Amino acid sequence: MSSSADHADSKAAFKAGVVECLQLIPSYVPFGLVCGVASVQAGLGEWGGGSGCVCVRRFVAGGAHAVSVGRRSVDDRDCLGARGESANGGLQCGDFAAHRGRVAQGAHAVGGVSVDQTFISNEARHQRGEHMEHPLAFYLGCAMMLWPWWVLMNAIGAFAGAKLPSSWQLDFTIPLSFVAMVVPLLKTRSQILAAIAGGVAGVLLYAMPLKTGLIAACVFGTCVGMFVDAMLAKRASSEGAAR
Amino acid sequence: MNWGGFGTLDGWLAIIGLAVGTFAIRYSFIGLLAGRQLPPRFERALQLAVPAIFAALVVPLILFNAGEFNLGARWPHLVAAIITGVFAWWRRGGMLVPLIIGMASLHGLLWLIR
C-alpha cells in the first residue's frame, strides 16, 4: 500500500472513531456527572478522611499528565471505589484484555486517555472487523471525543452533585451503563457463559481483601469461557468425523 | 465547600502517586504487548476476559447494598438491569435510551412497592 493511501485510511479510521464516540457523549455526560456526584456523596474515605473534592484532583492531575503523556488521572476505579465497591485492580484485567496490543505500536499516550467506553468501542470495532490496519487512529478519534468530557463532567458533577438528592440513585446509572455497553457485545455461547461465571464469582468472592475477588472472578470467568470453547470445538470435530 | 486535603502536600503526593501508578498499570500491558503477535489461545482468553470482568464488576454493584448481598432490597435494581440489558441487546448501539429506560423502570418499581 502506498503511504498516501495508508494515510487516507488512517484518517478514515480516526474519523470513524470520532463518529462512534460522538454518539456516546449524551450518555457520557450523565456518567461523568454521576461519578463526580458519587465521589462527593461517598465522602471519599480513601483520601484519609473528610470529603475531598475529587473532581479538582482529577482535573489537575489529568491536566498535568496531559502535558507529559496525555493521561486521564484518577479514573472510574476511583469513582466506583468511592462507593466502597472499588474496581481497583479489576479493571486492569479488563484493560489488559481490551487493549491487548491491538492498539498498535508507538501508542505511548494510549494508557492516558483510556476510559472504559473508549476500549469498549475499540472492542466493538474489532468485532465488526473495521479499520483493522489502523486501530490506534480509531482509538485516538474516540478518546478525543470522550476524554475532555470525562474530566469536565466529573468536575461539574462534584460541584453540583452534592446538591442532588441521593434518593434519585443516580449512582445506579454506572452499573446500568456497563450493562448497556457490554450486553450487545455478547455473541457466542462462550462469551455468555464467561459473563455468567464472572458475575456469579464476582458476588461469591466479593469479600476477598483488596478487591482481589474481582481479579479471581475474571480469571474464573475466562477459564469457564475457554472450557466452553474447548467443548464446542470437540463437539464440532466429532460431528465432522461422524459425517 | 469542603476542599478536603486539596492543596496540601499529602494531597499532591496522593495525586501524583495515583496518577503514576494508574498510568504504569495501564501502560505496562500496552507497552509490552503492542505490535506483538500473541498466541491465539492467549488472544482468545483475553477476549473472554472482557465479559467476565465486566460481569464480575457489575453484578455486585447491582445486588449489593452497603457492602452486603441483599436481594430483598435490590431486586428492583436487578429487574431494572435486566430490562436495560434486554433493551440494549435488542436495539444495539446507543446507551442513552437503555439508561433512561433502566432508571425509569427502577423508579417505577420502587414507586409501586412503596
PDB file of N, CA, C and O in Angstrom, chain A residues 27 47 51 56-57 60-61 65 71-72 75 77 85 87 90 92 95-97 108 114 159 167-169 172 176 178 181 183-184 195 198 203 206 214 222 225 229, chain B residues 1-2 4-6 12 14-15 19 22-23 25-27 29 33 44-49 53-59 61 64 77 84-85 88 92 95 103 107:
ATOM      1  N   SER A  27     -24.657  10.029  26.642  1.00  0.00           N
ATOM      2  CA  SER A  27     -24.714   9.122  27.782  1.00  0.00           C
ATOM      3  C   SER A  27     -23.497   9.298  28.675  1.00  0.00           C
ATOM      4  O   SER A  27     -23.504   8.958  29.843  1.00  0.00           O
ATOM      5  N   TRP A  47      -9.238   8.896  50.736  1.00  0.00           N
ATOM      6  CA  TRP A  47      -8.323  10.025  50.799  1.00  0.00           C
ATOM      7  C   TRP A  47      -7.929  10.319  52.231  1.00  0.00           C
ATOM      8  O   TRP A  47      -7.213  11.276  52.492  1.00  0.00           O
ATOM      9  N   SER A  51     -14.480  14.929  53.201  1.00  0.00           N
ATOM     10  CA  SER A  51     -14.849  14.804  51.800  1.00  0.00           C
ATOM     11  C   SER A  51     -13.870  15.612  50.978  1.00  0.00           C
ATOM     12  O   SER A  51     -13.692  16.803  51.188  1.00  0.00           O
ATOM     13  N   VAL A  56     -11.589  18.211  41.377  1.00  0.00           N
ATOM     14  CA  VAL A  56     -10.478  19.129  41.174  1.00  0.00           C
ATOM     15  C   VAL A  56      -9.186  18.346  41.083  1.00  0.00           C
ATOM     16  O   VAL A  56      -8.333  18.601  40.249  1.00  0.00           O
ATOM     17  N   ARG A  57      -9.092  17.345  41.943  1.00  0.00           N
ATOM     18  CA  ARG A  57      -7.906  16.496  41.890  1.00  0.00           C
ATOM     19  C   ARG A  57      -7.797  15.850  40.518  1.00  0.00           C
ATOM     20  O   ARG A  57      -6.743  15.811  39.910  1.00  0.00           O
ATOM     21  N   VAL A  60      -6.875  18.496  37.907  1.00  0.00           N
ATOM     22  CA  VAL A  60      -5.492  18.945  37.990  1.00  0.00           C
ATOM     23  C   VAL A  60      -4.537  17.836  37.566  1.00  0.00           C
ATOM     24  O   VAL A  60      -3.669  18.020  36.720  1.00  0.00           O
ATOM     25  N   ALA A  61      -4.737  16.673  38.151  1.00  0.00           N
ATOM     26  CA  ALA A  61      -3.848  15.566  37.832  1.00  0.00           C
ATOM     27  C   ALA A  61      -3.970  15.220  36.355  1.00  0.00           C
ATOM     28  O   ALA A  61      -2.978  14.937  35.691  1.00  0.00           O
ATOM     29  N   HIS A  65      -0.832  15.545  33.564  1.00  0.00           N
ATOM     30  CA  HIS A  65      -0.322  14.420  32.804  1.00  0.00           C
ATOM     31  C   HIS A  65      -0.623  14.506  31.338  1.00  0.00           C
ATOM     32  O   HIS A  65       0.067  13.912  30.524  1.00  0.00           O
ATOM     33  N   ARG A  71      -2.524  11.540  29.986  1.00  0.00           N
ATOM     34  CA  ARG A  71      -3.325  10.505  30.620  1.00  0.00           C
ATOM     35  C   ARG A  71      -4.471  11.110  31.411  1.00  0.00           C
ATOM     36  O   ARG A  71      -4.473  12.269  31.776  1.00  0.00           O
ATOM     37  N   ARG A  72      -5.436  10.297  31.606  1.00  0.00           N
ATOM     38  CA  ARG A  72      -6.548  10.657  32.454  1.00  0.00           C
ATOM     39  C   ARG A  72      -6.117  10.234  33.834  1.00  0.00           C
ATOM     40  O   ARG A  72      -5.586   9.160  34.022  1.00  0.00           O
ATOM     41  N   ASP A  75      -9.417   7.772  37.898  1.00  0.00           N
ATOM     42  CA  ASP A  75     -10.422   7.372  36.921  1.00  0.00           C
ATOM     43  C   ASP A  75     -11.635   6.733  37.552  1.00  0.00           C
ATOM     44  O   ASP A  75     -11.907   6.894  38.725  1.00  0.00           O
ATOM     45  N   ARG A  77     -12.165   3.876  38.432  1.00  0.00           N
ATOM     46  CA  ARG A  77     -11.861   2.986  39.530  1.00  0.00           C
ATOM     47  C   ARG A  77     -12.094   3.693  40.840  1.00  0.00           C
ATOM     48  O   ARG A  77     -12.640   3.188  41.784  1.00  0.00           O
ATOM     49  N   GLU A  85     -17.092   0.176  46.537  1.00  0.00           N
ATOM     50  CA  GLU A  85     -17.231  -1.005  45.684  1.00  0.00           C
ATOM     51  C   GLU A  85     -16.147  -0.918  44.631  1.00  0.00           C
ATOM     52  O   GLU A  85     -16.400  -0.978  43.445  1.00  0.00           O
ATOM     53  N   ALA A  87     -13.374  -1.023  41.999  1.00  0.00           N
ATOM     54  CA  ALA A  87     -12.989  -1.935  40.927  1.00  0.00           C
ATOM     55  C   ALA A  87     -11.484  -2.029  40.876  1.00  0.00           C
ATOM     56  O   ALA A  87     -10.905  -2.496  39.918  1.00  0.00           O
ATOM     57  N   GLY A  90      -9.251  -4.565  39.325  1.00  0.00           N
ATOM     58  CA  GLY A  90     -10.093  -5.393  38.473  1.00  0.00           C
ATOM     59  C   GLY A  90     -10.181  -4.875  37.063  1.00  0.00           C
ATOM     60  O   GLY A  90     -10.049  -5.625  36.109  1.00  0.00           O
ATOM     61  N   GLN A  92      -8.098  -3.357  35.622  1.00  0.00           N
ATOM     62  CA  GLN A  92      -6.823  -3.585  34.946  1.00  0.00           C
ATOM     63  C   GLN A  92      -6.904  -4.828  34.088  1.00  0.00           C
ATOM     64  O   GLN A  92      -6.352  -4.891  33.011  1.00  0.00           O
ATOM     65  N   ASP A  95      -8.769  -3.881  31.188  1.00  0.00           N
ATOM     66  CA  ASP A  95      -7.911  -3.009  30.413  1.00  0.00           C
ATOM     67  C   ASP A  95      -6.968  -3.794  29.542  1.00  0.00           C
ATOM     68  O   ASP A  95      -6.851  -3.605  28.345  1.00  0.00           O
ATOM     69  N   PHE A  96      -6.274  -4.650  30.247  1.00  0.00           N
ATOM     70  CA  PHE A  96      -5.318  -5.562  29.680  1.00  0.00           C
ATOM     71  C   PHE A  96      -5.973  -6.297  28.506  1.00  0.00           C
ATOM     72  O   PHE A  96      -5.470  -6.325  27.382  1.00  0.00           O
ATOM     73  N   ALA A  97      -7.159  -6.806  28.785  1.00  0.00           N
ATOM     74  CA  ALA A  97      -7.857  -7.576  27.777  1.00  0.00           C
ATOM     75  C   ALA A  97      -8.220  -6.734  26.573  1.00  0.00           C
ATOM     76  O   ALA A  97      -8.035  -7.147  25.437  1.00  0.00           O
ATOM     77  N   HIS A 108       2.123   5.457  22.894  1.00  0.00           N
ATOM     78  CA  HIS A 108       2.541   5.757  24.260  1.00  0.00           C
ATOM     79  C   HIS A 108       1.541   6.578  25.037  1.00  0.00           C
ATOM     80  O   HIS A 108       1.586   6.621  26.248  1.00  0.00           O
ATOM     81  N   SER A 114      -7.374   6.264  28.215  1.00  0.00           N
ATOM     82  CA  SER A 114      -8.258   5.120  28.209  1.00  0.00           C
ATOM     83  C   SER A 114      -9.359   5.307  29.246  1.00  0.00           C
ATOM     84  O   SER A 114      -9.105   5.547  30.407  1.00  0.00           O
ATOM     85  N   PHE A 159     -19.115  19.415  41.845  1.00  0.00           N
ATOM     86  CA  PHE A 159     -19.548  20.697  42.410  1.00  0.00           C
ATOM     87  C   PHE A 159     -21.060  20.741  42.609  1.00  0.00           C
ATOM     88  O   PHE A 159     -21.559  21.114  43.662  1.00  0.00           O
ATOM     89  N   SER A 167     -31.729   9.934  46.934  1.00  0.00           N
ATOM     90  CA  SER A 167     -32.848   9.032  46.649  1.00  0.00           C
ATOM     91  C   SER A 167     -33.052   8.851  45.143  1.00  0.00           C
ATOM     92  O   SER A 167     -33.730   7.925  44.715  1.00  0.00           O
ATOM     93  N   TRP A 168     -32.475   9.717  44.332  1.00  0.00           N
ATOM     94  CA  TRP A 168     -32.568   9.537  42.884  1.00  0.00           C
ATOM     95  C   TRP A 168     -31.735   8.344  42.426  1.00  0.00           C
ATOM     96  O   TRP A 168     -31.902   7.869  41.327  1.00  0.00           O
ATOM     97  N   GLN A 169     -30.831   7.920  43.273  1.00  0.00           N
ATOM     98  CA  GLN A 169     -29.967   6.767  42.987  1.00  0.00           C
ATOM     99  C   GLN A 169     -29.241   6.918  41.654  1.00  0.00           C
ATOM    100  O   GLN A 169     -29.150   5.980  40.871  1.00  0.00           O
ATOM    101  N   PHE A 172     -26.683   4.482  40.332  1.00  0.00           N
ATOM    102  CA  PHE A 172     -27.061   3.220  39.690  1.00  0.00           C
ATOM    103  C   PHE A 172     -26.901   3.293  38.168  1.00  0.00           C
ATOM    104  O   PHE A 172     -26.859   2.252  37.502  1.00  0.00           O
ATOM    105  N   LEU A 176     -25.708   0.317  35.242  1.00  0.00           N
ATOM    106  CA  LEU A 176     -26.612   0.244  34.084  1.00  0.00           C
ATOM    107  C   LEU A 176     -25.883   0.565  32.785  1.00  0.00           C
ATOM    108  O   LEU A 176     -26.107  -0.101  31.768  1.00  0.00           O
ATOM    109  N   PHE A 178     -22.753   0.113  32.157  1.00  0.00           N
ATOM    110  CA  PHE A 178     -21.896  -1.032  31.809  1.00  0.00           C
ATOM    111  C   PHE A 178     -22.724  -2.154  31.189  1.00  0.00           C
ATOM    112  O   PHE A 178     -22.300  -2.776  30.205  1.00  0.00           O
ATOM    113  N   MET A 181     -23.516  -1.285  27.682  1.00  0.00           N
ATOM    114  CA  MET A 181     -22.373  -1.350  26.775  1.00  0.00           C
ATOM    115  C   MET A 181     -21.953  -2.780  26.465  1.00  0.00           C
ATOM    116  O   MET A 181     -21.564  -3.092  25.348  1.00  0.00           O
ATOM    117  N   VAL A 183     -23.611  -5.906  27.150  1.00  0.00           N
ATOM    118  CA  VAL A 183     -24.556  -6.930  26.682  1.00  0.00           C
ATOM    119  C   VAL A 183     -24.573  -7.062  25.150  1.00  0.00           C
ATOM    120  O   VAL A 183     -24.534  -8.180  24.641  1.00  0.00           O
ATOM    121  N   PRO A 184     -24.577  -5.953  24.392  1.00  0.00           N
ATOM    122  CA  PRO A 184     -24.579  -6.129  22.936  1.00  0.00           C
ATOM    123  C   PRO A 184     -23.321  -6.804  22.383  1.00  0.00           C
ATOM    124  O   PRO A 184     -23.317  -7.265  21.247  1.00  0.00           O
ATOM    125  N   ALA A 195     -19.389 -14.552  31.001  1.00  0.00           N
ATOM    126  CA  ALA A 195     -20.003 -13.439  31.726  1.00  0.00           C
ATOM    127  C   ALA A 195     -20.783 -13.942  32.936  1.00  0.00           C
ATOM    128  O   ALA A 195     -20.673 -13.389  34.040  1.00  0.00           O
ATOM    129  N   GLY A 198     -18.344 -15.150  35.533  1.00  0.00           N
ATOM    130  CA  GLY A 198     -17.685 -13.984  36.117  1.00  0.00           C
ATOM    131  C   GLY A 198     -18.594 -13.260  37.096  1.00  0.00           C
ATOM    132  O   GLY A 198     -18.158 -12.858  38.180  1.00  0.00           O
ATOM    133  N   VAL A 203     -19.852 -12.079  42.813  1.00  0.00           N
ATOM    134  CA  VAL A 203     -20.674 -11.983  44.034  1.00  0.00           C
ATOM    135  C   VAL A 203     -20.080 -12.841  45.143  1.00  0.00           C
ATOM    136  O   VAL A 203     -19.917 -12.384  46.278  1.00  0.00           O
ATOM    137  N   TYR A 206     -16.744 -11.546  46.541  1.00  0.00           N
ATOM    138  CA  TYR A 206     -16.751 -10.108  46.804  1.00  0.00           C
ATOM    139  C   TYR A 206     -15.955  -9.738  48.051  1.00  0.00           C
ATOM    140  O   TYR A 206     -15.299  -8.702  48.100  1.00  0.00           O
ATOM    141  N   LEU A 214     -12.286  -9.654  42.512  1.00  0.00           N
ATOM    142  CA  LEU A 214     -12.642  -9.250  41.154  1.00  0.00           C
ATOM    143  C   LEU A 214     -11.696  -9.884  40.127  1.00  0.00           C
ATOM    144  O   LEU A 214     -12.118 -10.356  39.073  1.00  0.00           O
ATOM    145  N   THR A 222     -13.040 -16.341  32.674  1.00  0.00           N
ATOM    146  CA  THR A 222     -12.260 -16.592  31.464  1.00  0.00           C
ATOM    147  C   THR A 222     -12.017 -18.083  31.275  1.00  0.00           C
ATOM    148  O   THR A 222     -12.155 -18.615  30.168  1.00  0.00           O
ATOM    149  N   GLY A 225     -15.115 -19.748  30.075  1.00  0.00           N
ATOM    150  CA  GLY A 225     -15.286 -19.473  28.650  1.00  0.00           C
ATOM    151  C   GLY A 225     -14.372 -20.336  27.789  1.00  0.00           C
ATOM    152  O   GLY A 225     -14.791 -20.881  26.766  1.00  0.00           O
ATOM    153  N   ASP A 229     -15.398 -23.133  25.068  1.00  0.00           N
ATOM    154  CA  ASP A 229     -14.764 -23.117  23.750  1.00  0.00           C
ATOM    155  C   ASP A 229     -14.250 -24.489  23.351  1.00  0.00           C
ATOM    156  O   ASP A 229     -14.503 -24.977  22.249  1.00  0.00           O
TER     157      ASP A 229
ATOM    158  N   MET B   1     -17.807  25.122  50.858  1.00  0.00           N
ATOM    159  CA  MET B   1     -17.340  23.918  50.148  1.00  0.00           C
ATOM    160  C   MET B   1     -16.160  23.291  50.888  1.00  0.00           C
ATOM    161  O   MET B   1     -15.269  23.992  51.345  1.00  0.00           O
ATOM    162  N   ASN B   2     -16.210  22.021  50.983  1.00  0.00           N
ATOM    163  CA  ASN B   2     -15.108  21.323  51.649  1.00  0.00           C
ATOM    164  C   ASN B   2     -14.082  20.881  50.614  1.00  0.00           C
ATOM    165  O   ASN B   2     -14.375  20.090  49.723  1.00  0.00           O
ATOM    166  N   GLY B   4     -11.392  19.292  51.264  1.00  0.00           N
ATOM    167  CA  GLY B   4     -10.628  18.130  51.694  1.00  0.00           C
ATOM    168  C   GLY B   4      -9.184  18.524  51.892  1.00  0.00           C
ATOM    169  O   GLY B   4      -8.880  19.612  52.352  1.00  0.00           O
ATOM    170  N   GLY B   5      -8.314  17.656  51.497  1.00  0.00           N
ATOM    171  CA  GLY B   5      -6.898  17.953  51.672  1.00  0.00           C
ATOM    172  C   GLY B   5      -6.278  18.569  50.438  1.00  0.00           C
ATOM    173  O   GLY B   5      -5.062  18.598  50.292  1.00  0.00           O
ATOM    174  N   PHE B   6      -7.127  19.067  49.562  1.00  0.00           N
ATOM    175  CA  PHE B   6      -6.617  19.588  48.299  1.00  0.00           C
ATOM    176  C   PHE B   6      -5.641  20.735  48.535  1.00  0.00           C
ATOM    177  O   PHE B   6      -5.925  21.657  49.291  1.00  0.00           O
ATOM    178  N   TRP B  12      -1.210  16.432  47.197  1.00  0.00           N
ATOM    179  CA  TRP B  12      -0.461  16.386  45.939  1.00  0.00           C
ATOM    180  C   TRP B  12       0.299  15.073  45.777  1.00  0.00           C
ATOM    181  O   TRP B  12       0.354  14.515  44.676  1.00  0.00           O
ATOM    182  N   ALA B  14      -0.613  12.259  46.947  1.00  0.00           N
ATOM    183  CA  ALA B  14      -1.612  11.252  46.587  1.00  0.00           C
ATOM    184  C   ALA B  14      -1.969  11.352  45.117  1.00  0.00           C
ATOM    185  O   ALA B  14      -2.067  10.348  44.413  1.00  0.00           O
ATOM    186  N   ILE B  15      -2.144  12.582  44.638  1.00  0.00           N
ATOM    187  CA  ILE B  15      -2.473  12.773  43.215  1.00  0.00           C
ATOM    188  C   ILE B  15      -1.368  12.197  42.338  1.00  0.00           C
ATOM    189  O   ILE B  15      -1.618  11.435  41.402  1.00  0.00           O
ATOM    190  N   ALA B  19      -1.660   8.942  39.952  1.00  0.00           N
ATOM    191  CA  ALA B  19      -1.504   9.167  38.518  1.00  0.00           C
ATOM    192  C   ALA B  19      -0.409   8.273  37.949  1.00  0.00           C
ATOM    193  O   ALA B  19      -0.601   7.593  36.943  1.00  0.00           O
ATOM    194  N   THR B  22      -1.518   4.488  38.195  1.00  0.00           N
ATOM    195  CA  THR B  22      -2.546   4.089  37.236  1.00  0.00           C
ATOM    196  C   THR B  22      -1.974   4.028  35.830  1.00  0.00           C
ATOM    197  O   THR B  22      -2.249   3.106  35.078  1.00  0.00           O
ATOM    198  N   PHE B  23      -1.158   5.041  35.506  1.00  0.00           N
ATOM    199  CA  PHE B  23      -0.597   5.033  34.164  1.00  0.00           C
ATOM    200  C   PHE B  23       0.327   3.826  33.968  1.00  0.00           C
ATOM    201  O   PHE B  23       0.262   3.153  32.945  1.00  0.00           O
ATOM    202  N   ILE B  25       0.231   0.945  35.371  1.00  0.00           N
ATOM    203  CA  ILE B  25      -0.534  -0.282  35.218  1.00  0.00           C
ATOM    204  C   ILE B  25      -1.131  -0.369  33.821  1.00  0.00           C
ATOM    205  O   ILE B  25      -1.058  -1.385  33.142  1.00  0.00           O
ATOM    206  N   ARG B  26      -1.713   0.729  33.391  1.00  0.00           N
ATOM    207  CA  ARG B  26      -2.375   0.693  32.088  1.00  0.00           C
ATOM    208  C   ARG B  26      -1.383   0.571  30.956  1.00  0.00           C
ATOM    209  O   ARG B  26      -1.621  -0.102  29.971  1.00  0.00           O
ATOM    210  N   TYR B  27      -0.262   1.286  31.117  1.00  0.00           N
ATOM    211  CA  TYR B  27       0.688   1.289  30.023  1.00  0.00           C
ATOM    212  C   TYR B  27       1.485  -0.004  29.945  1.00  0.00           C
ATOM    213  O   TYR B  27       1.901  -0.420  28.864  1.00  0.00           O
ATOM    214  N   PHE B  29       0.917  -3.161  30.037  1.00  0.00           N
ATOM    215  CA  PHE B  29       0.491  -4.199  29.098  1.00  0.00           C
ATOM    216  C   PHE B  29       0.540  -3.718  27.660  1.00  0.00           C
ATOM    217  O   PHE B  29       0.950  -4.453  26.760  1.00  0.00           O
ATOM    218  N   LEU B  33       2.861  -5.501  25.028  1.00  0.00           N
ATOM    219  CA  LEU B  33       2.198  -6.364  24.051  1.00  0.00           C
ATOM    220  C   LEU B  33       1.974  -5.714  22.691  1.00  0.00           C
ATOM    221  O   LEU B  33       1.731  -6.414  21.710  1.00  0.00           O
ATOM    222  N   ARG B  44      -7.619 -15.419  22.667  1.00  0.00           N
ATOM    223  CA  ARG B  44      -8.975 -15.875  22.942  1.00  0.00           C
ATOM    224  C   ARG B  44      -9.317 -15.675  24.416  1.00  0.00           C
ATOM    225  O   ARG B  44     -10.413 -15.246  24.765  1.00  0.00           O
ATOM    226  N   ALA B  45      -8.359 -15.995  25.289  1.00  0.00           N
ATOM    227  CA  ALA B  45      -8.580 -15.827  26.727  1.00  0.00           C
ATOM    228  C   ALA B  45      -8.853 -14.359  27.042  1.00  0.00           C
ATOM    229  O   ALA B  45      -9.746 -14.034  27.818  1.00  0.00           O
ATOM    230  N   LEU B  46      -8.112 -13.472  26.393  1.00  0.00           N
ATOM    231  CA  LEU B  46      -8.309 -12.051  26.651  1.00  0.00           C
ATOM    232  C   LEU B  46      -9.670 -11.589  26.164  1.00  0.00           C
ATOM    233  O   LEU B  46     -10.325 -10.770  26.792  1.00  0.00           O
ATOM    234  N   GLN B  47     -10.111 -12.159  25.046  1.00  0.00           N
ATOM    235  CA  GLN B  47     -11.425 -11.832  24.519  1.00  0.00           C
ATOM    236  C   GLN B  47     -12.514 -12.206  25.522  1.00  0.00           C
ATOM    237  O   GLN B  47     -13.474 -11.482  25.713  1.00  0.00           O
ATOM    238  N   LEU B  48     -12.332 -13.355  26.149  1.00  0.00           N
ATOM    239  CA  LEU B  48     -13.330 -13.831  27.110  1.00  0.00           C
ATOM    240  C   LEU B  48     -13.219 -13.118  28.452  1.00  0.00           C
ATOM    241  O   LEU B  48     -14.174 -13.065  29.216  1.00  0.00           O
ATOM    242  N   ALA B  49     -12.048 -12.551  28.702  1.00  0.00           N
ATOM    243  CA  ALA B  49     -11.871 -11.824  29.970  1.00  0.00           C
ATOM    244  C   ALA B  49     -12.717 -10.552  30.005  1.00  0.00           C
ATOM    245  O   ALA B  49     -13.092 -10.091  31.079  1.00  0.00           O
ATOM    246  N   ILE B  53     -14.845  -9.900  33.292  1.00  0.00           N
ATOM    247  CA  ILE B  53     -14.507  -8.847  34.262  1.00  0.00           C
ATOM    248  C   ILE B  53     -15.658  -7.856  34.414  1.00  0.00           C
ATOM    249  O   ILE B  53     -15.963  -7.412  35.524  1.00  0.00           O
ATOM    250  N   PHE B  54     -16.318  -7.535  33.312  1.00  0.00           N
ATOM    251  CA  PHE B  54     -17.408  -6.573  33.438  1.00  0.00           C
ATOM    252  C   PHE B  54     -18.569  -7.150  34.243  1.00  0.00           C
ATOM    253  O   PHE B  54     -19.183  -6.452  35.046  1.00  0.00           O
ATOM    254  N   ALA B  55     -18.848  -8.429  34.036  1.00  0.00           N
ATOM    255  CA  ALA B  55     -19.910  -9.060  34.827  1.00  0.00           C
ATOM    256  C   ALA B  55     -19.524  -9.112  36.299  1.00  0.00           C
ATOM    257  O   ALA B  55     -20.333  -8.804  37.178  1.00  0.00           O
ATOM    258  N   ALA B  56     -18.260  -9.455  36.569  1.00  0.00           N
ATOM    259  CA  ALA B  56     -17.802  -9.545  37.961  1.00  0.00           C
ATOM    260  C   ALA B  56     -17.860  -8.183  38.647  1.00  0.00           C
ATOM    261  O   ALA B  56     -18.068  -8.085  39.852  1.00  0.00           O
ATOM    262  N   LEU B  57     -17.701  -7.150  37.862  1.00  0.00           N
ATOM    263  CA  LEU B  57     -17.753  -5.787  38.393  1.00  0.00           C
ATOM    264  C   LEU B  57     -19.192  -5.327  38.612  1.00  0.00           C
ATOM    265  O   LEU B  57     -19.535  -4.730  39.636  1.00  0.00           O
ATOM    266  N   VAL B  58     -20.035  -5.635  37.617  1.00  0.00           N
ATOM    267  CA  VAL B  58     -21.379  -5.054  37.588  1.00  0.00           C
ATOM    268  C   VAL B  58     -22.353  -5.791  38.496  1.00  0.00           C
ATOM    269  O   VAL B  58     -23.153  -5.161  39.180  1.00  0.00           O
ATOM    270  N   VAL B  59     -22.302  -7.109  38.525  1.00  0.00           N
ATOM    271  CA  VAL B  59     -23.307  -7.858  39.278  1.00  0.00           C
ATOM    272  C   VAL B  59     -23.301  -7.479  40.774  1.00  0.00           C
ATOM    273  O   VAL B  59     -24.363  -7.213  41.332  1.00  0.00           O
ATOM    274  N   LEU B  61     -22.397  -4.627  41.963  1.00  0.00           N
ATOM    275  CA  LEU B  61     -22.920  -3.256  42.025  1.00  0.00           C
ATOM    276  C   LEU B  61     -24.448  -3.261  42.006  1.00  0.00           C
ATOM    277  O   LEU B  61     -25.088  -2.388  42.571  1.00  0.00           O
ATOM    278  N   PHE B  64     -25.591  -5.670  45.619  1.00  0.00           N
ATOM    279  CA  PHE B  64     -25.097  -5.378  46.964  1.00  0.00           C
ATOM    280  C   PHE B  64     -25.610  -4.038  47.450  1.00  0.00           C
ATOM    281  O   PHE B  64     -25.653  -3.064  46.702  1.00  0.00           O
ATOM    282  N   HIS B  77     -33.489  -3.266  41.471  1.00  0.00           N
ATOM    283  CA  HIS B  77     -32.296  -2.925  40.691  1.00  0.00           C
ATOM    284  C   HIS B  77     -31.961  -4.037  39.709  1.00  0.00           C
ATOM    285  O   HIS B  77     -31.569  -3.782  38.569  1.00  0.00           O
ATOM    286  N   THR B  84     -32.756  -3.180  31.106  1.00  0.00           N
ATOM    287  CA  THR B  84     -31.739  -2.407  30.379  1.00  0.00           C
ATOM    288  C   THR B  84     -30.946  -3.300  29.432  1.00  0.00           C
ATOM    289  O   THR B  84     -30.716  -2.953  28.269  1.00  0.00           O
ATOM    290  N   GLY B  85     -30.524  -4.464  29.955  1.00  0.00           N
ATOM    291  CA  GLY B  85     -29.734  -5.389  29.153  1.00  0.00           C
ATOM    292  C   GLY B  85     -30.510  -5.905  27.948  1.00  0.00           C
ATOM    293  O   GLY B  85     -29.979  -5.936  26.834  1.00  0.00           O
ATOM    294  N   ALA B  88     -30.866  -3.090  25.456  1.00  0.00           N
ATOM    295  CA  ALA B  88     -29.595  -2.792  24.785  1.00  0.00           C
ATOM    296  C   ALA B  88     -29.248  -3.878  23.771  1.00  0.00           C
ATOM    297  O   ALA B  88     -28.667  -3.607  22.713  1.00  0.00           O
ATOM    298  N   ARG B  92     -29.204  -2.591  19.369  1.00  0.00           N
ATOM    299  CA  ARG B  92     -27.769  -2.426  19.531  1.00  0.00           C
ATOM    300  C   ARG B  92     -27.334  -1.002  19.214  1.00  0.00           C
ATOM    301  O   ARG B  92     -27.854  -0.395  18.293  1.00  0.00           O
ATOM    302  N   MET B  95     -26.457   4.335  24.103  1.00  0.00           N
ATOM    303  CA  MET B  95     -26.517   3.967  25.504  1.00  0.00           C
ATOM    304  C   MET B  95     -27.548   4.793  26.254  1.00  0.00           C
ATOM    305  O   MET B  95     -28.033   4.390  27.297  1.00  0.00           O
ATOM    306  N   MET B 103     -33.397   3.433  34.383  1.00  0.00           N
ATOM    307  CA  MET B 103     -33.664   4.265  35.555  1.00  0.00           C
ATOM    308  C   MET B 103     -35.161   4.441  35.761  1.00  0.00           C
ATOM    309  O   MET B 103     -35.656   4.457  36.896  1.00  0.00           O
ATOM    310  N   HIS B 107     -37.232   3.338  39.168  1.00  0.00           N
ATOM    311  CA  HIS B 107     -38.055   4.228  39.995  1.00  0.00           C
ATOM    312  C   HIS B 107     -39.527   3.855  39.919  1.00  0.00           C
ATOM    313  O   HIS B 107     -40.262   4.016  40.892  1.00  0.00           O
TER     314      HIS B 107
END
